[in-house]
Coordinates of C-alpha atoms in Angstrom, one line a residue:
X1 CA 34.9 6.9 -11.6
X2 CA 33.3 8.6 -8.5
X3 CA 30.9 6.8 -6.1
X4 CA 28.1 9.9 -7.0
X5 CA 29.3 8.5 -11.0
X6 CA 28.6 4.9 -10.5
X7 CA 25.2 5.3 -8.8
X8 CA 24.2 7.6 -11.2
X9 CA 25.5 5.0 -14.1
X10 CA 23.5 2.3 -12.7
X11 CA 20.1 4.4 -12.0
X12 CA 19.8 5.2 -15.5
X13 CA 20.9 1.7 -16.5
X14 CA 17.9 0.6 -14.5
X15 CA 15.5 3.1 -16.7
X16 CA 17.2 1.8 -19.5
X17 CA 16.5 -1.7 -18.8
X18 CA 13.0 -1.1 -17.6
X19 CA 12.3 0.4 -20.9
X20 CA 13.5 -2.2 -22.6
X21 CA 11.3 -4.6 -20.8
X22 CA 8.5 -3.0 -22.1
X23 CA 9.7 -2.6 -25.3
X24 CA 10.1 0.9 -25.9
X25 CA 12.5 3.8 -26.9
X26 CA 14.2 4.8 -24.1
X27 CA 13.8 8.8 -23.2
X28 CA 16.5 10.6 -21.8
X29 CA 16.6 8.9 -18.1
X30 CA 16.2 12.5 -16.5
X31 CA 14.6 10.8 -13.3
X32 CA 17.3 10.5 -11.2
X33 CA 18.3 14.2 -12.0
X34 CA 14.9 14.9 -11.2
X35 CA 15.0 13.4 -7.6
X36 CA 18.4 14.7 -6.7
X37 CA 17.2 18.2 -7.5
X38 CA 14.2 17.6 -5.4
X39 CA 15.9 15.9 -2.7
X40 CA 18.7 18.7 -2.2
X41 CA 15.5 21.2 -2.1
X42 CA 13.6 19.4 1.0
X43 CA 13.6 21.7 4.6
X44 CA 16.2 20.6 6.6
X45 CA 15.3 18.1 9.3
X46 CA 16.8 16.8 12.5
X47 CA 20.6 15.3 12.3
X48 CA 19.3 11.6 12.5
X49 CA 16.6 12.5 9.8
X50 CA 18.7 13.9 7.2
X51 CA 21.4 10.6 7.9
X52 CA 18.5 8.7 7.3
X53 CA 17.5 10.3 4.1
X54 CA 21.0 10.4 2.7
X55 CA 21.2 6.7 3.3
X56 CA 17.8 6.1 1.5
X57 CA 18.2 8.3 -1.8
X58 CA 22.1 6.8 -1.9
X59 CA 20.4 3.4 -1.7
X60 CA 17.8 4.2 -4.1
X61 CA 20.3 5.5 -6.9
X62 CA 22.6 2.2 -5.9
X63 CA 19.6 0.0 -6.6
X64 CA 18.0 2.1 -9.6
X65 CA 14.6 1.1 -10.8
X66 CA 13.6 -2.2 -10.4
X67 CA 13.6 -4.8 -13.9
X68 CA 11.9 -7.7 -14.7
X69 CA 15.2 -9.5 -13.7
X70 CA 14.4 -8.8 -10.3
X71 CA 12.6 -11.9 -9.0
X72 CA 10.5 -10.0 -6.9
X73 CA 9.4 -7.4 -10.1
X74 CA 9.3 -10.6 -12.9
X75 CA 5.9 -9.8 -14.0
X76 CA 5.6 -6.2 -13.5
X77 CA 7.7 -3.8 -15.6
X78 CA 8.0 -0.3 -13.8
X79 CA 9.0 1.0 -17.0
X80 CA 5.9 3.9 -17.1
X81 CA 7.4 5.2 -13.8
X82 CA 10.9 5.0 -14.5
X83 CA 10.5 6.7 -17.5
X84 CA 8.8 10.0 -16.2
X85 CA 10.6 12.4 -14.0
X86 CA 8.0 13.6 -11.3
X87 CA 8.2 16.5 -9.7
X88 CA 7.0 16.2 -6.1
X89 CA 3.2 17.2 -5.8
X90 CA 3.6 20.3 -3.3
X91 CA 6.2 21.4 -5.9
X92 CA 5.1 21.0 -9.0
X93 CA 1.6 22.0 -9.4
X94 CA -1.0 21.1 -12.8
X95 CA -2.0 24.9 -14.3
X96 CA -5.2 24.1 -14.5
X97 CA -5.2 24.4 -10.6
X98 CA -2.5 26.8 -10.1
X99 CA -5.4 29.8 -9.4
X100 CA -7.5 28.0 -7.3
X101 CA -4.3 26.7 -5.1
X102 CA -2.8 30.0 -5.5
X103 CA -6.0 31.6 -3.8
X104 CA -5.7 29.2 -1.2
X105 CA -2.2 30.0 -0.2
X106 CA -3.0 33.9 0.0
X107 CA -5.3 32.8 2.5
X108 CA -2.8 31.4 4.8
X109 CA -4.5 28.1 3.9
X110 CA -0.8 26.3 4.5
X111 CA -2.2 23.1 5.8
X112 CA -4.8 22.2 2.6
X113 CA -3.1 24.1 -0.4
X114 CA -5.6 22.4 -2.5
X115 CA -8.4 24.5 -1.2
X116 CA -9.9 21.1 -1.3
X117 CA -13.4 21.1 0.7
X118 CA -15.0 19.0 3.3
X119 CA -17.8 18.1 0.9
X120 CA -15.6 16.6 -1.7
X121 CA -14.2 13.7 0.9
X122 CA -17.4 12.7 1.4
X123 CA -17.8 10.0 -0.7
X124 CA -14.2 8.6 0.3
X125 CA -15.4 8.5 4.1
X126 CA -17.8 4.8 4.0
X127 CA -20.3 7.3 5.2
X128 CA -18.6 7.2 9.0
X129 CA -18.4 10.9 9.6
X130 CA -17.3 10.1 13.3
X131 CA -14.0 8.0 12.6
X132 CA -11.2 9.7 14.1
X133 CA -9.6 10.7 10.4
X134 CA -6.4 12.3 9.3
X135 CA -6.5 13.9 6.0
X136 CA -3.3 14.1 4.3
X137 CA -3.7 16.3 0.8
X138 CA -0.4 15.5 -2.1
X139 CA 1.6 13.9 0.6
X140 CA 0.6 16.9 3.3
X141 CA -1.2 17.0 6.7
X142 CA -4.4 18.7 5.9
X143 CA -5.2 19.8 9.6
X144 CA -8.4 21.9 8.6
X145 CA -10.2 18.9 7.1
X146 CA -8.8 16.4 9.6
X147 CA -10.3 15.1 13.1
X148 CA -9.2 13.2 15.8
X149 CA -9.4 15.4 19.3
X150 CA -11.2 13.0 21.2
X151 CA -8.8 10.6 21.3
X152 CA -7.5 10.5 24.7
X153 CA -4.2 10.5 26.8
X154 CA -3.6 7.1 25.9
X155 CA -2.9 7.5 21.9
X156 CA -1.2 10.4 21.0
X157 CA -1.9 11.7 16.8
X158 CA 0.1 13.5 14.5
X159 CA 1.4 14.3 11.3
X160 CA 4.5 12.7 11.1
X161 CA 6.1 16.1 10.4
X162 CA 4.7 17.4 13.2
X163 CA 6.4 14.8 15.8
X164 CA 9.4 14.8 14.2
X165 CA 9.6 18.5 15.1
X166 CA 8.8 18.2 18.2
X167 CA 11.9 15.8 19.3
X168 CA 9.8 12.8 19.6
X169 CA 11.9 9.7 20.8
X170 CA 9.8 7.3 19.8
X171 CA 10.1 8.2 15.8
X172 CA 13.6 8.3 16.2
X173 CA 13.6 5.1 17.6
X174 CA 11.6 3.0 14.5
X175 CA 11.3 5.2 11.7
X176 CA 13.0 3.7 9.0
X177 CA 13.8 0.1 11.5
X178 CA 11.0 -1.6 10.3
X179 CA 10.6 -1.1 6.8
X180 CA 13.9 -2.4 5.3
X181 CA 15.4 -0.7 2.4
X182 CA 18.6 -2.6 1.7
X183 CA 17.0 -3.9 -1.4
X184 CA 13.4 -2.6 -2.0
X185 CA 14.3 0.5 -4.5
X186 CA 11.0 1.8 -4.0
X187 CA 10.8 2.0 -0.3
X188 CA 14.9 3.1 -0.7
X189 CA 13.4 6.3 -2.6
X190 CA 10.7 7.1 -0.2
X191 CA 13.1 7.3 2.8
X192 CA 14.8 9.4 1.2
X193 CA 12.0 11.6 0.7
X194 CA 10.8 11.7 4.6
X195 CA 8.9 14.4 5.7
X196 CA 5.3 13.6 6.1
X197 CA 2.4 11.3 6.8
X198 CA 1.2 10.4 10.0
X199 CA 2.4 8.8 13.7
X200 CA 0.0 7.1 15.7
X201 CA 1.1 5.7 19.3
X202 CA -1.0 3.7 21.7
X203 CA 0.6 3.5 25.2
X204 CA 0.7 0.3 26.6
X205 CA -3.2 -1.5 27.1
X206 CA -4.8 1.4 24.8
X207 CA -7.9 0.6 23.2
X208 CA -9.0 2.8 20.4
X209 CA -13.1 2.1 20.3
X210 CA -13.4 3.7 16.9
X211 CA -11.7 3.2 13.6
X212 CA -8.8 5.4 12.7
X213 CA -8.7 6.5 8.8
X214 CA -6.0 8.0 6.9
X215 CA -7.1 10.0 3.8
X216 CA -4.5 10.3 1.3
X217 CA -6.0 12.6 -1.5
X218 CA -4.0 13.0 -4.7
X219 CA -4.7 16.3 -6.9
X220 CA -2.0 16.7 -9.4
X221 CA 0.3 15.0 -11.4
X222 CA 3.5 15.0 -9.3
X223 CA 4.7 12.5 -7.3
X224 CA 4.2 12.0 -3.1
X225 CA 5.8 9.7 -0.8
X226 CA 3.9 9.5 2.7
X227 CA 5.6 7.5 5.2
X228 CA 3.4 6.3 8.2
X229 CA 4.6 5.2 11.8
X230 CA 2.2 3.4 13.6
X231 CA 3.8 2.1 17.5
X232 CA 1.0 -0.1 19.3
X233 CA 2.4 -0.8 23.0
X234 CA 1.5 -4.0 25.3
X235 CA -1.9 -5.5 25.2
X236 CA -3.0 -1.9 22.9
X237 CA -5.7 -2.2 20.2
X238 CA -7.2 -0.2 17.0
X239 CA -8.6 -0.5 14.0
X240 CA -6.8 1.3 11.1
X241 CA -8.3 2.2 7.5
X242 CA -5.0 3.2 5.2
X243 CA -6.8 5.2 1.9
X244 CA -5.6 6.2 -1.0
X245 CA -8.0 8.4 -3.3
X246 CA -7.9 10.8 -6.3
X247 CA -10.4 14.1 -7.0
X248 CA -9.4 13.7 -10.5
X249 CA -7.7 11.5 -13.2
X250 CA -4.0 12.4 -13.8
X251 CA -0.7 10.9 -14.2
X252 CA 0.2 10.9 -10.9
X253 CA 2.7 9.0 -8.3
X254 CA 2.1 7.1 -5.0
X255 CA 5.0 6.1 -3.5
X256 CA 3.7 5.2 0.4
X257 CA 5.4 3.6 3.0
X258 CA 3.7 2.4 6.7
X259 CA 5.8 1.3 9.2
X260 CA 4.2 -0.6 12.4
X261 CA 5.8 -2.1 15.5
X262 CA 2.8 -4.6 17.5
X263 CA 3.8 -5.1 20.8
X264 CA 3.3 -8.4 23.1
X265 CA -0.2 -9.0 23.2
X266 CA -1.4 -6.2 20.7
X267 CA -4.0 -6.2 18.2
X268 CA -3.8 -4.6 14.9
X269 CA -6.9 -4.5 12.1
X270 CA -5.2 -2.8 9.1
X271 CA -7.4 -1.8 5.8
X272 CA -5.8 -0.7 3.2
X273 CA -7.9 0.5 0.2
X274 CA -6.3 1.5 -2.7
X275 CA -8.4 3.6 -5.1
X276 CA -6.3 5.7 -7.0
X277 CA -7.2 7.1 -10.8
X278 CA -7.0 4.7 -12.5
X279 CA -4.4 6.6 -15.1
X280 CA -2.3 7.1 -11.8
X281 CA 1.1 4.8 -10.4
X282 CA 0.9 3.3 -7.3
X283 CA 3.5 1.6 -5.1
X284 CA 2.5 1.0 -1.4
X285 CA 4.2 -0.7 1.0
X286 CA 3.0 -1.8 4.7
X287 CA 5.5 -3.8 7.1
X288 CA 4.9 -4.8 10.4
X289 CA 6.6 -6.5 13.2
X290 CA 5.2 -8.6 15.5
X291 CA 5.7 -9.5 19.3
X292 CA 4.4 -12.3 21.3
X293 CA 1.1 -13.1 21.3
X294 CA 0.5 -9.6 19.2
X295 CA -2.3 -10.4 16.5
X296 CA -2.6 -8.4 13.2
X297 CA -5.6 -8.3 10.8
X298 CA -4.9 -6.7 7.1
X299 CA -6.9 -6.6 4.2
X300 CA -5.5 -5.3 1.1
X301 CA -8.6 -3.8 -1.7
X302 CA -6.9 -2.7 -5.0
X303 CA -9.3 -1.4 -7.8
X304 CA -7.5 1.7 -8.8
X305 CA -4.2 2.5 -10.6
X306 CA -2.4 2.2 -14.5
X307 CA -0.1 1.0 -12.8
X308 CA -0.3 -0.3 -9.2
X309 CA 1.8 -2.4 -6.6
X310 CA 0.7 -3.4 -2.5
X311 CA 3.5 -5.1 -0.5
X312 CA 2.4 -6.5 2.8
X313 CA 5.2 -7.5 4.8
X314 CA 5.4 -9.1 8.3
X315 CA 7.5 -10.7 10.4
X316 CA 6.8 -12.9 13.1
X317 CA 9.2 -12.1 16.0
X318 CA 7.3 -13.0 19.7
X319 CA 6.0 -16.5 20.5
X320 CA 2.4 -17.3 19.3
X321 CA 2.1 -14.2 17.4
X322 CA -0.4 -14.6 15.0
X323 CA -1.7 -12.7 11.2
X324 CA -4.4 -12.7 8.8
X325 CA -3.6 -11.3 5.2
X326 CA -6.2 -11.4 2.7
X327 CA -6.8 -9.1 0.1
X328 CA -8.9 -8.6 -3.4
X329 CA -8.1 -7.1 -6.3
X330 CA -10.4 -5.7 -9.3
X331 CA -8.6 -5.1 -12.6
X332 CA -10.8 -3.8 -16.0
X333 CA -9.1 -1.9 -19.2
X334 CA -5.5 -2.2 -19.3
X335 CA -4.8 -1.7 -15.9
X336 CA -1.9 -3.3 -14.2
X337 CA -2.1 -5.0 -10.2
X338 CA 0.4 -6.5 -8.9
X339 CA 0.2 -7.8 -5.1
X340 CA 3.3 -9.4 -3.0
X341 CA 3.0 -10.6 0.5
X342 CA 5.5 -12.1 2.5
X343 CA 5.3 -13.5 5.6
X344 CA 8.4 -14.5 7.8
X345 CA 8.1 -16.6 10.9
X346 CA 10.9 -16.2 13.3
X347 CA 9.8 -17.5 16.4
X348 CA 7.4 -20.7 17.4
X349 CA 3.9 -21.3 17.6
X350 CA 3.0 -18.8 15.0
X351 CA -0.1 -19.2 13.1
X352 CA -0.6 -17.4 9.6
X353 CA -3.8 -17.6 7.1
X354 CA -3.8 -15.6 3.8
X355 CA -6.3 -15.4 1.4
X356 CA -6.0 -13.2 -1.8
X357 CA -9.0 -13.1 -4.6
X358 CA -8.7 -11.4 -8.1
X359 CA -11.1 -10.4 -10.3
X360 CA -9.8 -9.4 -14.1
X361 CA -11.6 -8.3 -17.2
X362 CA -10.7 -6.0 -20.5
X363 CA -7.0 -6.8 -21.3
X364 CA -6.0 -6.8 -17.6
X365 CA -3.1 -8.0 -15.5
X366 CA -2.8 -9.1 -12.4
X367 CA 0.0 -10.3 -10.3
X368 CA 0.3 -12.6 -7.2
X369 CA 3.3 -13.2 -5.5
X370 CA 3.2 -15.3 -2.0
X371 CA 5.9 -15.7 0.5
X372 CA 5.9 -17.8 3.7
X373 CA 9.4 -18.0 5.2
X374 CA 9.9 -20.2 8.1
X375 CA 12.9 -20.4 10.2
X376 CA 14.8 -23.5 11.7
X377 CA 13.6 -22.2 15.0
X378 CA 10.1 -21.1 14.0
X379 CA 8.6 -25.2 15.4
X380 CA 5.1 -25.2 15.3
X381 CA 4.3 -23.1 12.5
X382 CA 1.0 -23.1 11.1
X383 CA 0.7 -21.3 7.5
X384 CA -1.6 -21.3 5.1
X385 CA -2.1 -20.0 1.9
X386 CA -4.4 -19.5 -0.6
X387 CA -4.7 -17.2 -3.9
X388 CA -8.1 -17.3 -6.3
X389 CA -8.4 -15.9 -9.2
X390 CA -11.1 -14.8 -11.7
X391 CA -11.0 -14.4 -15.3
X392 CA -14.1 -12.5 -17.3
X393 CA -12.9 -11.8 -20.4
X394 CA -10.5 -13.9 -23.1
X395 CA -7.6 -11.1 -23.3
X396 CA -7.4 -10.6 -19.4
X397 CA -4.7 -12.3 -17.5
X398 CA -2.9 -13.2 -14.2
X399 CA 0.3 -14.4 -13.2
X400 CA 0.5 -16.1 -9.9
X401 CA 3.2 -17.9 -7.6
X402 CA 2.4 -18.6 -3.8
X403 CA 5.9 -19.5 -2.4
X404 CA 7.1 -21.6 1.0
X405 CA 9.9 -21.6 2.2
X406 CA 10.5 -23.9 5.4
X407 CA 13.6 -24.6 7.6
X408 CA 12.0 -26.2 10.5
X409 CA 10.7 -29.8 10.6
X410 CA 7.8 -29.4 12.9
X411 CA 5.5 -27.1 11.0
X412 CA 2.3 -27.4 9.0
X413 CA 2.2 -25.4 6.0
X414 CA 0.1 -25.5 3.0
X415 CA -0.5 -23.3 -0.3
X416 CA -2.6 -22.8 -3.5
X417 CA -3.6 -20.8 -6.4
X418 CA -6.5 -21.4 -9.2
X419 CA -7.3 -20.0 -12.6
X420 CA -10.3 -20.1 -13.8
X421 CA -13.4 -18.5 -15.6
X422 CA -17.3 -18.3 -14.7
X423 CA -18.8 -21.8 -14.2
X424 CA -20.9 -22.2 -17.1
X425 CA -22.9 -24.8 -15.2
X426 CA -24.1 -22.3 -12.7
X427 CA -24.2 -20.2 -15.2
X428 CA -27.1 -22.7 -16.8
X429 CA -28.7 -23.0 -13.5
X430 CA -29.4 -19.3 -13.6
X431 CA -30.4 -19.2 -16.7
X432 CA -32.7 -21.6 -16.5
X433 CA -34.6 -19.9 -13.8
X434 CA -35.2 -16.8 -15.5
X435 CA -32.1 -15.1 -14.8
X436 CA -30.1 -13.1 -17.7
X437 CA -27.0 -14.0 -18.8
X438 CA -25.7 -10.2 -18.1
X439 CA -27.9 -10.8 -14.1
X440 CA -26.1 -14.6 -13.7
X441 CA -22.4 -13.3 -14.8
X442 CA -22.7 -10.3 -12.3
X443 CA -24.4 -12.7 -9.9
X444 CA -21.6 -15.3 -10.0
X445 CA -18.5 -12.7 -10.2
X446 CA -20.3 -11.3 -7.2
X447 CA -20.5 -14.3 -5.3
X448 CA -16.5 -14.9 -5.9
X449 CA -15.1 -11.5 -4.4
X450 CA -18.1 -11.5 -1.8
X451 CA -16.3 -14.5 -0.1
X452 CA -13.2 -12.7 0.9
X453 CA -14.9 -9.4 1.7
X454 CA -16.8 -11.4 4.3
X455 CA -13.3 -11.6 6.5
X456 CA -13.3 -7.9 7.2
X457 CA -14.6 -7.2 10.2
X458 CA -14.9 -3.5 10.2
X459 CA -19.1 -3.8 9.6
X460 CA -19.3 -0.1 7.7
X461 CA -16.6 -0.9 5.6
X462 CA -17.7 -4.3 4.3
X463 CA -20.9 -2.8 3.5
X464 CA -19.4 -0.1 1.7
X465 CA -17.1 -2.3 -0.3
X466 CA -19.8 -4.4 -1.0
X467 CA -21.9 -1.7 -2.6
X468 CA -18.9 -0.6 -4.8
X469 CA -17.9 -4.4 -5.7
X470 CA -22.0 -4.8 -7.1
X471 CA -21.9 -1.8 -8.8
X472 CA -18.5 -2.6 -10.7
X473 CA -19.5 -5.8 -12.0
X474 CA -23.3 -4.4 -12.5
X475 CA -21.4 -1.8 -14.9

């Protein structure tokens, strides 16, 4: 059997199995077909871009979809994605839109084929119209609806796409370094689908003094794969807001990668909000590595998806290096959230705190799954770890496992997780003082998320979330 036979043989094994996790009658596993035929039809790129592609799609059908025999996947069954062969977004296009995109394109409207308006980003924006923002439309730069001119010299701004093309050394040097692939089938798959997304540099002692957003806007029902490179140099800092959004409901596929490199002494606030439809698939990955003394901030907000799944990675690398990872999740319906973190300490003196909240009603799931790796030469190390969660309704439920891992002696590590519903003393209290049952439970549920949301720093953006948390629960 060829090498081409055997990765195909275990890719649609892989469907197979995560079919049968589920349950279900397996389709005809034309998925990997489907990617091969949309991987041999993607522009031609650099020599070290298609080598890096090759290797990523070749690892991707090696690895196949992941099962619920995968440790890292135990809870979540990928079947619903590994089931449908998507067509990517640019190329395959719903009919219903194929006029209005159509139009667009006669236009010479190349960068926003959507036709998609100002107007209707709006309301993804936390009402900050003057945030340096990228807009990035089915896995493409939108230049017309982006802004970001005032920058400086200092941080240089692009699509990825666009510094790829234009020879840029310092993408060849860390796109696809940092985010491993060896065995992450999902971040495998987007490599080998690299052409777009954005590339922000800060030179060395850069400071960024407003936030800068990237708009991912889905409007279809294929599948996109942006892949972000964000390079901070010495002593740099920025705040970065990673979103995720959908103009309509649809069947849809996220498949995102961010890769960012903190250099000694720089400090990184990363957001990532993922509100996708919530009869969408979402897989997002963020890795980071850390040098000395380098600080990074990230809070992870999930509330949308059928099907959704945040990995924040980071590694420790530089002496005294420091991160925060908290997060909060919202599930209702059927929905399905599953959050990993993992957090590797390499050198000494490394503190890491990590707070994650969720918040399930309906006949939700959520998922938890905490990592703190510490290596024999990692002395000093100061982790902890917390995960919360909240359960509203009888049929909702939550699977949880905060994990350490420690190969030092000198370290002080701790970690947790809860279960639990609404306290129905409090809930008494409230009661008691003239406060409906339907007021208290929203008052309570409030309170819970509310406590994590008071870690981001970003003012506009806590307010915002804060507003949308209420309104959820006042639902």
């Amino acid at each position: 059997m060829t090498e081409t036979a055997i990765r195909k043989s275990t890719h649609e094994n892989s469907v197979r199995e995560a079919s049968k996790a589920e349950g279900v009658t397996t389709r005809k596993a034309g998925s990997i077909e489907t990617y091969r035929e949309e991987f041999a039809r993607l522009p031609v790129g650099p020599e070290w871009l298609q080598s890096l592609r090759k290797q990523g799609i070749a690892r991707f059908e090696g690895l196949g979809f992941p099962t619920t025999k995968n440790e890292d996947w135990h809870f979540t069954s990928v079947a619903p994605i590994a089931e449908r062969s998507f067509r990517l977004s640019t190329v395959s296009e719903s009919n219903g839109d194929n006029e209005r995109r159509g139009a667009a394109r006669r236009k010479g409207d190349v960068t926003n084929p959507a036709g998609i308006t100002p107007s209707l980003l709006d309301r993804f924006q936390f009402g900050e119209r003057d945030w340096h923002t990228l807009v990035f439309t089915n896995g493409g730069f939108a230049e017309d609806l982006s802004s970001f001119a005032a920058l400086g010299d200092s941080v240089r701004v692009s699509s990825l796409a666009q510094a790829i093309k234009s020879g840029s050394e310092v993408v060849e040097r860390y796109l696809g370094k940092i985010a491993r692939f060896d065995q992450h089938a999902f971040t495998a798959l987007n490599t080998g689908f690299i052409s777009d997304g954005a590339f922000v540099e800060l030179r060395p002692k850069a400071i960024v003094d407003r936030p800068i957003h990237l708009l991912f806007v889905s409007d279809g029902d294929g599948v996109s794969h942006p892949r972000n490179l964000i390079v901070a140099g010495l002593h740099s800092q920025a705040v970065f807001v990673e979103s995720y959004v959908s103009l309509r409901d649809g069947e849809y596929f996220t498949n995102a990668v961010t890769e960012m490199v903190l250099g000694d002494g720089a400090h990184i606030d990363h957001y990532k909000i993922q509100r996708e439809s919530e009869t969408a698939f979402h897989v997002g990955t963020v890795q980071a590595r850390e040098g000395r003394d380098s600080q990074l901030h990230s809070f992870s907000f999930a509330t949308g998806g059928s099907l959704a799944r945040t990995n924040i990675y980071t590694s420790l690398d530089g002496d005294a290096a420091t991160c925060t990872l908290n997060g909060l999740y919202l599930t209702d319906g059927t929905q399905h959230i599953d959050n990993q973190t993992s957090i590797e300490h390499i050198a000494p003196n490394c503190p890491s705190h990590e707070v994650y909240k969720g918040v399930l009603d309906g006949r939700s799931h959520g998922v938890f799954n905490g990592k703190v790796y510490v290596h024999p030469e990692a002395q000093k190390t100061d982790g902890k770890q917390s995960n919360n969660n909240l359960l509203l309704s009888p049929t909702a439920r939550v699977d949880t496992k905060p994990q350490l891992e420690i190969f030092a002696d000198d370290v002080k590590c701790t970690h947790g997780a809860t279960v639990g519903r609404l306290d129905e003393v409090a809930m008494f209290y409230l009661n008691s003082r003239g406060i409906g049952r339907d007021a208290a439970r929203t008052l309570l549920t409030y309170a819970f998320a509310a406590d994590v949301l008071e870690t981001i720093e970003l003012e506009p953006l806590r307010r915002e979330l804060e507003k949308m948390v209420l309104a959820r629960f006042s639902a």
